[in-house]
């Protein structure tokens, strides 16, 4: 009985995982292959395999291709994938925790908090001893955590039940306020920080392997923390009281989810600036396709979010090549209408 | 099972609940009542560990509530709240399965066959198995409530807390849910603590009731003690009246609506002008419903009726299904059987006798048709064989006054005594025994009161109302007997 149940249960979901993984793989291959110099997918597979397994020889492969793949396109695609995955799983978790399909790191102001943390670090030239290159992401994470805490506290003070609309409005208020602080800092400094503006718009270009090293540990920790709480997220999406009735230690679990979400958002913002709507659209789409069960929603959102941001990055650098659009523009062009549609659907339901 | 000792608490600021103590035994169905804001939900939240209490102790199975971890508590107490929010479209089975959370162990919290069995069992019990793969957002309010009930039961709790479980449910679901709860508490030893808004439902199903008033215990007792008219009126500050349930020994409360002043125009009276004598039919039409107690063919028992018929039928009338035939007849002449008291007689209705009596504060209208063909001496009725034939002395008494139930019964007694005296004075004999008859074998009576104006508490023979009824029934019966005798002689 038990085995049969588990089997049919997995059977239903295996297709989902295969589809999502295939989407991610296609996105990666396309992301590496397409550009001013196009590279054949077979070459990509060969070069990467050779990198992982040194015994594979790289005969008949152009050294330039190998260089493009390993030093330019692969790190870029991986970074886009990690950022997309981080934002998507963080969004999925925030949505479950706040029982609100409109929540995402961007709409509830966490991204702005992370940006402020990053800009402040650069502005004041802060450096945590021994943290080295992790100073910036650590400050981003700290600020995203402080922001989400402030937003929730503020929203609860306005209205105990913390309605969807209240949280979003509070998020917008915080976003604008924090954005103003960032602008103020930029105005106060000279030319050298003007580059931050470009960074703030969000981009994964010209980052290289160093940035992947920065984001990876945070991505792993945040993801593990969230996956450990997927059942609790299921319970909490029925309301905190309900979750407690069922036996969830709500205060502890909620804090874990908020911290994990801040780690993921903070690290993503630290390496790529603010990229909106990934955390909103991807979990929503994943939920529509394969249901709201967080045990599957979270891992599937990782795959879908990674694939989506790789594709968005691809579009941003090819659509009006050789000029590159900021990736945030592409996600917003897709994301904002999606946001509007979700909002309208919700209104219709009410 | 559960004991609450001098508990005080609530939200920030003034405590909602003050110094409350009560105990609930295993397997009890315990109801919590009280007006809005009396602290019902606050108590329930404290019991479920959602809201901390400021002072006092809550003991569950002898152990302090605060010593339980959330998981341990969830295995003992399950809660069905008034509203359950669902932001995402989980399936019914996913929703119910969440109830197993506390029972799953280890890091991976794997789903065991025990979990699967428990979930299937509770879905069966709550009748939701057949839509286990539906989205909960597709379901109706009642179905959803059952899904969350199943979720709570999947916790395999020993105590179930419910906050107005019947809210939003239609009548049949209300009954179904409470029947289920009552079965589980009796058969499986489940302790049920539930908030009720509906006093009548609480009275019907609960073993014990806790009545709260301003955050304090007003009384904690069996339903019959708690649901007293005076107490409920005082605590809820509203006009109610208590009635016995027709089938179950439980009190039922009914509201008394405030009548708008305009209705005083109905302060009409029933008087001889209301009587229409048609061919073979006496009709009294009241412009508004009268409270009646009667033994007619239609509308018998107590009720509210507007139309009163006394219908002549031939001696050969087929009595096999006289009620259906009478209802059909009432409909044919354009009345509604549901608001009609209808009687039958073999006597010609133009031989009726009616009189109107005006007193200082009330008035009475009496109408009698009397035939003495099958007169019986009640004290010797052993000698008669039972057979049904159309009633021969039909007595109508209309009272323009406000009668108590007691007065209604005394009206019947007084009228019967007066009728018997009339037969005695007319020397009507029981044909079988040869003694003086006390009535006929199929007499009917109707007492109808406007329930407006003067309150008349009693109607015994020497009360003001009794005196009028005694005289009136006697005079009318004598006259009616004379009328019909005269016709027979012709």
PDB file of C-alpha atoms in Angstrom, chain A residues 7-260:
ATOM      1  CA  UNK A   7       5.249   5.157  -6.582  1.00  0.00           C
ATOM      2  CA  UNK A   8       2.147   6.723  -8.086  1.00  0.00           C
ATOM      3  CA  UNK A   9       2.961   9.893  -6.217  1.00  0.00           C
ATOM      4  CA  UNK A  10       6.437  10.042  -7.696  1.00  0.00           C
ATOM      5  CA  UNK A  11       5.209   9.003 -11.122  1.00  0.00           C
ATOM      6  CA  UNK A  12       3.023  12.054 -11.176  1.00  0.00           C
ATOM      7  CA  UNK A  13       5.939  14.279 -10.274  1.00  0.00           C
ATOM      8  CA  UNK A  14       8.753  12.578 -12.212  1.00  0.00           C
ATOM      9  CA  UNK A  15       7.425  14.013 -15.439  1.00  0.00           C
ATOM     10  CA  UNK A  16       7.477  17.434 -13.849  1.00  0.00           C
ATOM     11  CA  UNK A  17      11.114  17.113 -12.845  1.00  0.00           C
ATOM     12  CA  UNK A  18      12.090  15.775 -16.288  1.00  0.00           C
ATOM     13  CA  UNK A  19      10.318  18.660 -18.017  1.00  0.00           C
ATOM     14  CA  UNK A  20      11.831  21.296 -15.767  1.00  0.00           C
ATOM     15  CA  UNK A  21      15.325  19.808 -16.020  1.00  0.00           C
ATOM     16  CA  UNK A  22      15.044  19.579 -19.799  1.00  0.00           C
ATOM     17  CA  UNK A  23      13.976  23.217 -19.912  1.00  0.00           C
ATOM     18  CA  UNK A  24      16.989  24.226 -17.825  1.00  0.00           C
ATOM     19  CA  UNK A  25      19.376  22.163 -19.968  1.00  0.00           C
ATOM     20  CA  UNK A  26      18.026  23.636 -23.201  1.00  0.00           C
ATOM     21  CA  UNK A  27      18.323  27.120 -21.753  1.00  0.00           C
ATOM     22  CA  UNK A  28      21.913  26.493 -20.739  1.00  0.00           C
ATOM     23  CA  UNK A  29      22.898  25.092 -24.106  1.00  0.00           C
ATOM     24  CA  UNK A  30      21.189  27.959 -25.905  1.00  0.00           C
ATOM     25  CA  UNK A  31      22.728  30.490 -23.555  1.00  0.00           C
ATOM     26  CA  UNK A  32      26.215  29.192 -24.224  1.00  0.00           C
ATOM     27  CA  UNK A  33      25.692  28.540 -27.896  1.00  0.00           C
ATOM     28  CA  UNK A  34      24.090  31.765 -29.101  1.00  0.00           C
ATOM     29  CA  UNK A  35      25.996  35.030 -29.349  1.00  0.00           C
ATOM     30  CA  UNK A  36      28.191  37.059 -31.703  1.00  0.00           C
ATOM     31  CA  UNK A  37      30.156  33.867 -32.196  1.00  0.00           C
ATOM     32  CA  UNK A  38      27.871  30.877 -32.214  1.00  0.00           C
ATOM     33  CA  UNK A  39      29.112  27.623 -30.808  1.00  0.00           C
ATOM     34  CA  UNK A  40      27.717  24.230 -31.771  1.00  0.00           C
ATOM     35  CA  UNK A  41      26.024  22.456 -28.863  1.00  0.00           C
ATOM     36  CA  UNK A  42      28.168  19.369 -29.407  1.00  0.00           C
ATOM     37  CA  UNK A  43      31.288  21.500 -28.960  1.00  0.00           C
ATOM     38  CA  UNK A  44      29.860  22.860 -25.724  1.00  0.00           C
ATOM     39  CA  UNK A  45      29.229  19.383 -24.354  1.00  0.00           C
ATOM     40  CA  UNK A  46      32.704  18.304 -25.390  1.00  0.00           C
ATOM     41  CA  UNK A  47      34.481  21.291 -23.847  1.00  0.00           C
ATOM     42  CA  UNK A  48      32.621  21.064 -20.558  1.00  0.00           C
ATOM     43  CA  UNK A  49      33.117  17.294 -20.325  1.00  0.00           C
ATOM     44  CA  UNK A  50      36.814  17.794 -20.976  1.00  0.00           C
ATOM     45  CA  UNK A  51      36.927  20.338 -18.159  1.00  0.00           C
ATOM     46  CA  UNK A  52      35.285  17.919 -15.735  1.00  0.00           C
ATOM     47  CA  UNK A  53      37.009  14.740 -16.948  1.00  0.00           C
ATOM     48  CA  UNK A  54      40.590  15.686 -17.941  1.00  0.00           C
ATOM     49  CA  UNK A  55      41.121  12.389 -19.821  1.00  0.00           C
ATOM     50  CA  UNK A  56      38.782  13.504 -22.613  1.00  0.00           C
ATOM     51  CA  UNK A  57      40.904  15.076 -25.317  1.00  0.00           C
ATOM     52  CA  UNK A  58      39.914  18.270 -27.033  1.00  0.00           C
ATOM     53  CA  UNK A  59      40.981  17.394 -30.551  1.00  0.00           C
ATOM     54  CA  UNK A  60      39.290  19.170 -33.415  1.00  0.00           C
ATOM     55  CA  UNK A  61      38.046  21.933 -31.133  1.00  0.00           C
ATOM     56  CA  UNK A  62      38.808  25.529 -31.739  1.00  0.00           C
ATOM     57  CA  UNK A  63      40.760  27.006 -28.826  1.00  0.00           C
ATOM     58  CA  UNK A  64      38.801  30.223 -29.203  1.00  0.00           C
ATOM     59  CA  UNK A  65      35.542  28.335 -28.763  1.00  0.00           C
ATOM     60  CA  UNK A  66      36.867  26.660 -25.689  1.00  0.00           C
ATOM     61  CA  UNK A  67      37.950  30.036 -24.336  1.00  0.00           C
ATOM     62  CA  UNK A  68      34.570  31.641 -25.048  1.00  0.00           C
ATOM     63  CA  UNK A  69      32.748  28.805 -23.367  1.00  0.00           C
ATOM     64  CA  UNK A  70      34.867  28.468 -20.275  1.00  0.00           C
ATOM     65  CA  UNK A  71      35.722  32.084 -19.570  1.00  0.00           C
ATOM     66  CA  UNK A  72      32.794  34.069 -20.875  1.00  0.00           C
ATOM     67  CA  UNK A  73      29.576  32.219 -21.586  1.00  0.00           C
ATOM     68  CA  UNK A  74      29.577  29.367 -19.064  1.00  0.00           C
ATOM     69  CA  UNK A  75      30.214  31.559 -16.007  1.00  0.00           C
ATOM     70  CA  UNK A  76      27.608  33.983 -17.254  1.00  0.00           C
ATOM     71  CA  UNK A  77      25.029  31.248 -17.784  1.00  0.00           C
ATOM     72  CA  UNK A  78      25.828  29.656 -14.445  1.00  0.00           C
ATOM     73  CA  UNK A  79      25.543  32.982 -12.651  1.00  0.00           C
ATOM     74  CA  UNK A  80      22.252  33.756 -14.355  1.00  0.00           C
ATOM     75  CA  UNK A  81      21.060  30.260 -13.430  1.00  0.00           C
ATOM     76  CA  UNK A  82      22.072  30.608  -9.783  1.00  0.00           C
ATOM     77  CA  UNK A  83      20.539  34.059  -9.457  1.00  0.00           C
ATOM     78  CA  UNK A  84      17.331  32.907 -11.151  1.00  0.00           C
ATOM     79  CA  UNK A  85      17.171  29.823  -8.968  1.00  0.00           C
ATOM     80  CA  UNK A  86      17.793  31.822  -5.781  1.00  0.00           C
ATOM     81  CA  UNK A  87      15.153  34.419  -6.575  1.00  0.00           C
ATOM     82  CA  UNK A  88      12.601  31.811  -7.670  1.00  0.00           C
ATOM     83  CA  UNK A  89      12.897  29.580  -4.604  1.00  0.00           C
ATOM     84  CA  UNK A  90      12.962  32.617  -2.307  1.00  0.00           C
ATOM     85  CA  UNK A  91       9.820  33.896  -4.033  1.00  0.00           C
ATOM     86  CA  UNK A  92       8.121  30.513  -3.718  1.00  0.00           C
ATOM     87  CA  UNK A  93       8.918  30.424   0.001  1.00  0.00           C
ATOM     88  CA  UNK A  94       7.769  34.013   0.628  1.00  0.00           C
ATOM     89  CA  UNK A  95       4.537  33.315  -1.215  1.00  0.00           C
ATOM     90  CA  UNK A  96       3.855  30.229   0.854  1.00  0.00           C
ATOM     91  CA  UNK A  97       4.753  31.884   4.133  1.00  0.00           C
ATOM     92  CA  UNK A  98       2.716  35.028   3.473  1.00  0.00           C
ATOM     93  CA  UNK A  99      -0.132  33.051   1.826  1.00  0.00           C
ATOM     94  CA  UNK A 100       0.160  35.492  -0.962  1.00  0.00           C
ATOM     95  CA  UNK A 101       0.799  34.701  -4.620  1.00  0.00           C
ATOM     96  CA  UNK A 102       1.858  38.313  -5.184  1.00  0.00           C
ATOM     97  CA  UNK A 103       4.784  38.230  -2.783  1.00  0.00           C
ATOM     98  CA  UNK A 104       8.315  38.077  -4.141  1.00  0.00           C
ATOM     99  CA  UNK A 105      11.663  39.487  -2.989  1.00  0.00           C
ATOM    100  CA  UNK A 106      11.090  42.477  -5.246  1.00  0.00           C
ATOM    101  CA  UNK A 107       7.447  43.338  -4.442  1.00  0.00           C
ATOM    102  CA  UNK A 108       7.905  43.072  -0.689  1.00  0.00           C
ATOM    103  CA  UNK A 109      10.971  45.306  -0.707  1.00  0.00           C
ATOM    104  CA  UNK A 110      13.650  42.775   0.223  1.00  0.00           C
ATOM    105  CA  UNK A 111      15.583  43.337  -2.989  1.00  0.00           C
ATOM    106  CA  UNK A 112      15.769  47.071  -2.278  1.00  0.00           C
ATOM    107  CA  UNK A 113      17.035  46.322   1.214  1.00  0.00           C
ATOM    108  CA  UNK A 114      19.735  44.093  -0.221  1.00  0.00           C
ATOM    109  CA  UNK A 115      20.689  46.792  -2.732  1.00  0.00           C
ATOM    110  CA  UNK A 116      20.963  49.381   0.009  1.00  0.00           C
ATOM    111  CA  UNK A 117      23.219  47.018   1.935  1.00  0.00           C
ATOM    112  CA  UNK A 118      25.430  46.538  -1.105  1.00  0.00           C
ATOM    113  CA  UNK A 119      25.576  50.222  -2.000  1.00  0.00           C
ATOM    114  CA  UNK A 120      26.275  51.172   1.601  1.00  0.00           C
ATOM    115  CA  UNK A 121      29.175  48.720   1.682  1.00  0.00           C
ATOM    116  CA  UNK A 122      30.657  50.272  -1.444  1.00  0.00           C
ATOM    117  CA  UNK A 123      29.888  53.818  -0.346  1.00  0.00           C
ATOM    118  CA  UNK A 124      31.514  53.517   3.051  1.00  0.00           C
ATOM    119  CA  UNK A 125      34.187  51.125   1.831  1.00  0.00           C
ATOM    120  CA  UNK A 126      33.205  48.672   4.545  1.00  0.00           C
ATOM    121  CA  UNK A 127      35.038  45.432   4.957  1.00  0.00           C
ATOM    122  CA  UNK A 128      34.473  42.668   7.473  1.00  0.00           C
ATOM    123  CA  UNK A 129      37.790  41.172   8.640  1.00  0.00           C
ATOM    124  CA  UNK A 130      38.416  37.715   7.179  1.00  0.00           C
ATOM    125  CA  UNK A 131      35.215  37.893   5.126  1.00  0.00           C
ATOM    126  CA  UNK A 132      37.034  39.326   2.146  1.00  0.00           C
ATOM    127  CA  UNK A 133      34.934  39.191  -0.958  1.00  0.00           C
ATOM    128  CA  UNK A 134      31.975  37.944   1.094  1.00  0.00           C
ATOM    129  CA  UNK A 135      31.625  41.325   2.829  1.00  0.00           C
ATOM    130  CA  UNK A 136      29.302  42.666   0.160  1.00  0.00           C
ATOM    131  CA  UNK A 137      26.887  39.680   0.072  1.00  0.00           C
ATOM    132  CA  UNK A 138      26.897  39.491   3.873  1.00  0.00           C
ATOM    133  CA  UNK A 139      25.814  43.126   4.128  1.00  0.00           C
ATOM    134  CA  UNK A 140      23.214  42.555   1.415  1.00  0.00           C
ATOM    135  CA  UNK A 141      21.843  39.587   3.314  1.00  0.00           C
ATOM    136  CA  UNK A 142      21.799  41.475   6.603  1.00  0.00           C
ATOM    137  CA  UNK A 143      19.943  44.356   5.011  1.00  0.00           C
ATOM    138  CA  UNK A 144      17.446  42.132   3.221  1.00  0.00           C
ATOM    139  CA  UNK A 145      16.692  40.416   6.499  1.00  0.00           C
ATOM    140  CA  UNK A 146      16.266  43.734   8.315  1.00  0.00           C
ATOM    141  CA  UNK A 147      14.011  44.945   5.522  1.00  0.00           C
ATOM    142  CA  UNK A 148      11.666  41.966   5.487  1.00  0.00           C
ATOM    143  CA  UNK A 149      11.449  42.152   9.242  1.00  0.00           C
ATOM    144  CA  UNK A 150      10.623  45.843   9.136  1.00  0.00           C
ATOM    145  CA  UNK A 151       8.076  45.319   6.365  1.00  0.00           C
ATOM    146  CA  UNK A 152       6.260  42.551   8.253  1.00  0.00           C
ATOM    147  CA  UNK A 153       6.323  44.485  11.515  1.00  0.00           C
ATOM    148  CA  UNK A 154       4.990  47.569   9.803  1.00  0.00           C
ATOM    149  CA  UNK A 155       2.275  45.624   7.962  1.00  0.00           C
ATOM    150  CA  UNK A 156       1.199  43.895  11.156  1.00  0.00           C
ATOM    151  CA  UNK A 157       0.929  47.205  12.929  1.00  0.00           C
ATOM    152  CA  UNK A 158      -1.359  48.529  10.231  1.00  0.00           C
ATOM    153  CA  UNK A 159      -3.559  45.476  10.295  1.00  0.00           C
ATOM    154  CA  UNK A 160      -3.243  42.359  12.410  1.00  0.00           C
ATOM    155  CA  UNK A 161      -4.430  39.977   9.733  1.00  0.00           C
ATOM    156  CA  UNK A 162      -1.722  41.275   7.340  1.00  0.00           C
ATOM    157  CA  UNK A 163      -3.780  41.263   4.181  1.00  0.00           C
ATOM    158  CA  UNK A 164      -2.041  40.682   0.876  1.00  0.00           C
ATOM    159  CA  UNK A 165      -2.574  44.239  -0.232  1.00  0.00           C
ATOM    160  CA  UNK A 166      -1.177  45.675   2.987  1.00  0.00           C
ATOM    161  CA  UNK A 167       2.077  43.739   2.663  1.00  0.00           C
ATOM    162  CA  UNK A 168       2.510  44.739  -0.969  1.00  0.00           C
ATOM    163  CA  UNK A 169       1.800  48.379  -0.187  1.00  0.00           C
ATOM    164  CA  UNK A 170       4.226  48.315   2.696  1.00  0.00           C
ATOM    165  CA  UNK A 171       6.785  46.696   0.412  1.00  0.00           C
ATOM    166  CA  UNK A 172       6.329  49.474  -2.116  1.00  0.00           C
ATOM    167  CA  UNK A 173       6.693  52.141   0.566  1.00  0.00           C
ATOM    168  CA  UNK A 174       9.917  50.552   1.784  1.00  0.00           C
ATOM    169  CA  UNK A 175      11.191  50.058  -1.771  1.00  0.00           C
ATOM    170  CA  UNK A 176      10.705  53.721  -2.623  1.00  0.00           C
ATOM    171  CA  UNK A 177      12.237  54.875   0.620  1.00  0.00           C
ATOM    172  CA  UNK A 178      15.279  52.614   0.307  1.00  0.00           C
ATOM    173  CA  UNK A 179      15.572  53.508  -3.381  1.00  0.00           C
ATOM    174  CA  UNK A 180      15.674  57.169  -2.422  1.00  0.00           C
ATOM    175  CA  UNK A 181      18.452  56.478   0.079  1.00  0.00           C
ATOM    176  CA  UNK A 182      20.419  54.703  -2.648  1.00  0.00           C
ATOM    177  CA  UNK A 183      19.932  57.624  -5.064  1.00  0.00           C
ATOM    178  CA  UNK A 184      20.997  60.008  -2.334  1.00  0.00           C
ATOM    179  CA  UNK A 185      24.211  58.105  -1.803  1.00  0.00           C
ATOM    180  CA  UNK A 186      24.895  57.999  -5.510  1.00  0.00           C
ATOM    181  CA  UNK A 187      24.315  61.747  -5.794  1.00  0.00           C
ATOM    182  CA  UNK A 188      26.663  62.396  -2.890  1.00  0.00           C
ATOM    183  CA  UNK A 189      29.530  60.500  -4.436  1.00  0.00           C
ATOM    184  CA  UNK A 190      31.449  61.320  -7.557  1.00  0.00           C
ATOM    185  CA  UNK A 191      31.821  59.546 -10.828  1.00  0.00           C
ATOM    186  CA  UNK A 192      33.187  56.285  -9.496  1.00  0.00           C
ATOM    187  CA  UNK A 193      29.872  55.153  -8.071  1.00  0.00           C
ATOM    188  CA  UNK A 194      27.920  56.029 -11.198  1.00  0.00           C
ATOM    189  CA  UNK A 195      28.660  52.517 -12.375  1.00  0.00           C
ATOM    190  CA  UNK A 196      26.502  51.302  -9.515  1.00  0.00           C
ATOM    191  CA  UNK A 197      23.452  52.519 -11.390  1.00  0.00           C
ATOM    192  CA  UNK A 198      24.144  50.041 -14.148  1.00  0.00           C
ATOM    193  CA  UNK A 199      24.686  47.358 -11.578  1.00  0.00           C
ATOM    194  CA  UNK A 200      21.447  48.265  -9.805  1.00  0.00           C
ATOM    195  CA  UNK A 201      19.460  47.754 -12.974  1.00  0.00           C
ATOM    196  CA  UNK A 202      20.539  44.182 -12.784  1.00  0.00           C
ATOM    197  CA  UNK A 203      22.987  42.329 -14.926  1.00  0.00           C
ATOM    198  CA  UNK A 204      24.926  39.083 -14.981  1.00  0.00           C
ATOM    199  CA  UNK A 205      27.426  40.175 -17.631  1.00  0.00           C
ATOM    200  CA  UNK A 206      31.187  40.317 -17.173  1.00  0.00           C
ATOM    201  CA  UNK A 207      31.067  38.861 -13.698  1.00  0.00           C
ATOM    202  CA  UNK A 208      33.264  35.809 -14.162  1.00  0.00           C
ATOM    203  CA  UNK A 209      33.874  32.853 -11.901  1.00  0.00           C
ATOM    204  CA  UNK A 210      34.570  34.954  -8.804  1.00  0.00           C
ATOM    205  CA  UNK A 211      30.909  35.879  -8.523  1.00  0.00           C
ATOM    206  CA  UNK A 212      29.849  32.277  -8.841  1.00  0.00           C
ATOM    207  CA  UNK A 213      32.074  31.464  -5.894  1.00  0.00           C
ATOM    208  CA  UNK A 214      30.384  34.237  -3.930  1.00  0.00           C
ATOM    209  CA  UNK A 215      26.812  33.176  -4.559  1.00  0.00           C
ATOM    210  CA  UNK A 216      27.179  29.384  -4.438  1.00  0.00           C
ATOM    211  CA  UNK A 217      27.604  28.865  -0.667  1.00  0.00           C
ATOM    212  CA  UNK A 218      24.667  31.148   0.082  1.00  0.00           C
ATOM    213  CA  UNK A 219      22.553  29.443  -2.550  1.00  0.00           C
ATOM    214  CA  UNK A 220      23.305  26.028  -1.062  1.00  0.00           C
ATOM    215  CA  UNK A 221      22.634  27.082   2.534  1.00  0.00           C
ATOM    216  CA  UNK A 222      19.452  28.983   1.686  1.00  0.00           C
ATOM    217  CA  UNK A 223      18.115  26.181  -0.465  1.00  0.00           C
ATOM    218  CA  UNK A 224      18.770  23.496   2.130  1.00  0.00           C
ATOM    219  CA  UNK A 225      17.106  25.611   4.820  1.00  0.00           C
ATOM    220  CA  UNK A 226      14.018  26.077   2.648  1.00  0.00           C
ATOM    221  CA  UNK A 227      13.802  22.455   1.535  1.00  0.00           C
ATOM    222  CA  UNK A 228      13.914  21.444   5.194  1.00  0.00           C
ATOM    223  CA  UNK A 229      10.833  23.575   5.715  1.00  0.00           C
ATOM    224  CA  UNK A 230       8.783  22.562   2.716  1.00  0.00           C
ATOM    225  CA  UNK A 231       6.185  20.658   4.766  1.00  0.00           C
ATOM    226  CA  UNK A 232       5.952  23.504   7.214  1.00  0.00           C
ATOM    227  CA  UNK A 233       5.437  25.890   4.310  1.00  0.00           C
ATOM    228  CA  UNK A 234       2.536  23.719   3.185  1.00  0.00           C
ATOM    229  CA  UNK A 235       1.055  24.006   6.663  1.00  0.00           C
ATOM    230  CA  UNK A 236       1.716  27.726   6.971  1.00  0.00           C
ATOM    231  CA  UNK A 237       0.067  28.454   3.651  1.00  0.00           C
ATOM    232  CA  UNK A 238      -3.173  27.556   5.468  1.00  0.00           C
ATOM    233  CA  UNK A 239      -2.442  30.295   7.987  1.00  0.00           C
ATOM    234  CA  UNK A 240      -0.120  30.465  10.955  1.00  0.00           C
ATOM    235  CA  UNK A 241      -2.772  29.438  13.464  1.00  0.00           C
ATOM    236  CA  UNK A 242      -3.735  26.450  11.389  1.00  0.00           C
ATOM    237  CA  UNK A 243      -0.078  25.446  11.097  1.00  0.00           C
ATOM    238  CA  UNK A 244       0.292  25.639  14.848  1.00  0.00           C
ATOM    239  CA  UNK A 245      -2.837  23.524  15.363  1.00  0.00           C
ATOM    240  CA  UNK A 246      -1.334  20.901  13.102  1.00  0.00           C
ATOM    241  CA  UNK A 247       1.810  20.881  15.221  1.00  0.00           C
ATOM    242  CA  UNK A 248       4.236  23.210  13.446  1.00  0.00           C
ATOM    243  CA  UNK A 249       6.549  25.279  15.641  1.00  0.00           C
ATOM    244  CA  UNK A 250       5.481  28.366  13.760  1.00  0.00           C
ATOM    245  CA  UNK A 251       7.772  30.990  15.300  1.00  0.00           C
ATOM    246  CA  UNK A 252      10.902  28.933  14.708  1.00  0.00           C
ATOM    247  CA  UNK A 253       9.967  27.759  11.244  1.00  0.00           C
ATOM    248  CA  UNK A 254       8.862  31.194  10.126  1.00  0.00           C
ATOM    249  CA  UNK A 255      12.173  32.662  11.228  1.00  0.00           C
ATOM    250  CA  UNK A 256      14.064  29.935   9.359  1.00  0.00           C
ATOM    251  CA  UNK A 257      12.153  30.663   6.170  1.00  0.00           C
ATOM    252  CA  UNK A 258      12.632  34.413   6.497  1.00  0.00           C
ATOM    253  CA  UNK A 259      16.367  34.021   7.106  1.00  0.00           C
ATOM    254  CA  UNK A 260      16.767  31.562   4.229  1.00  0.00           C
TER     255      UNK A 260
END
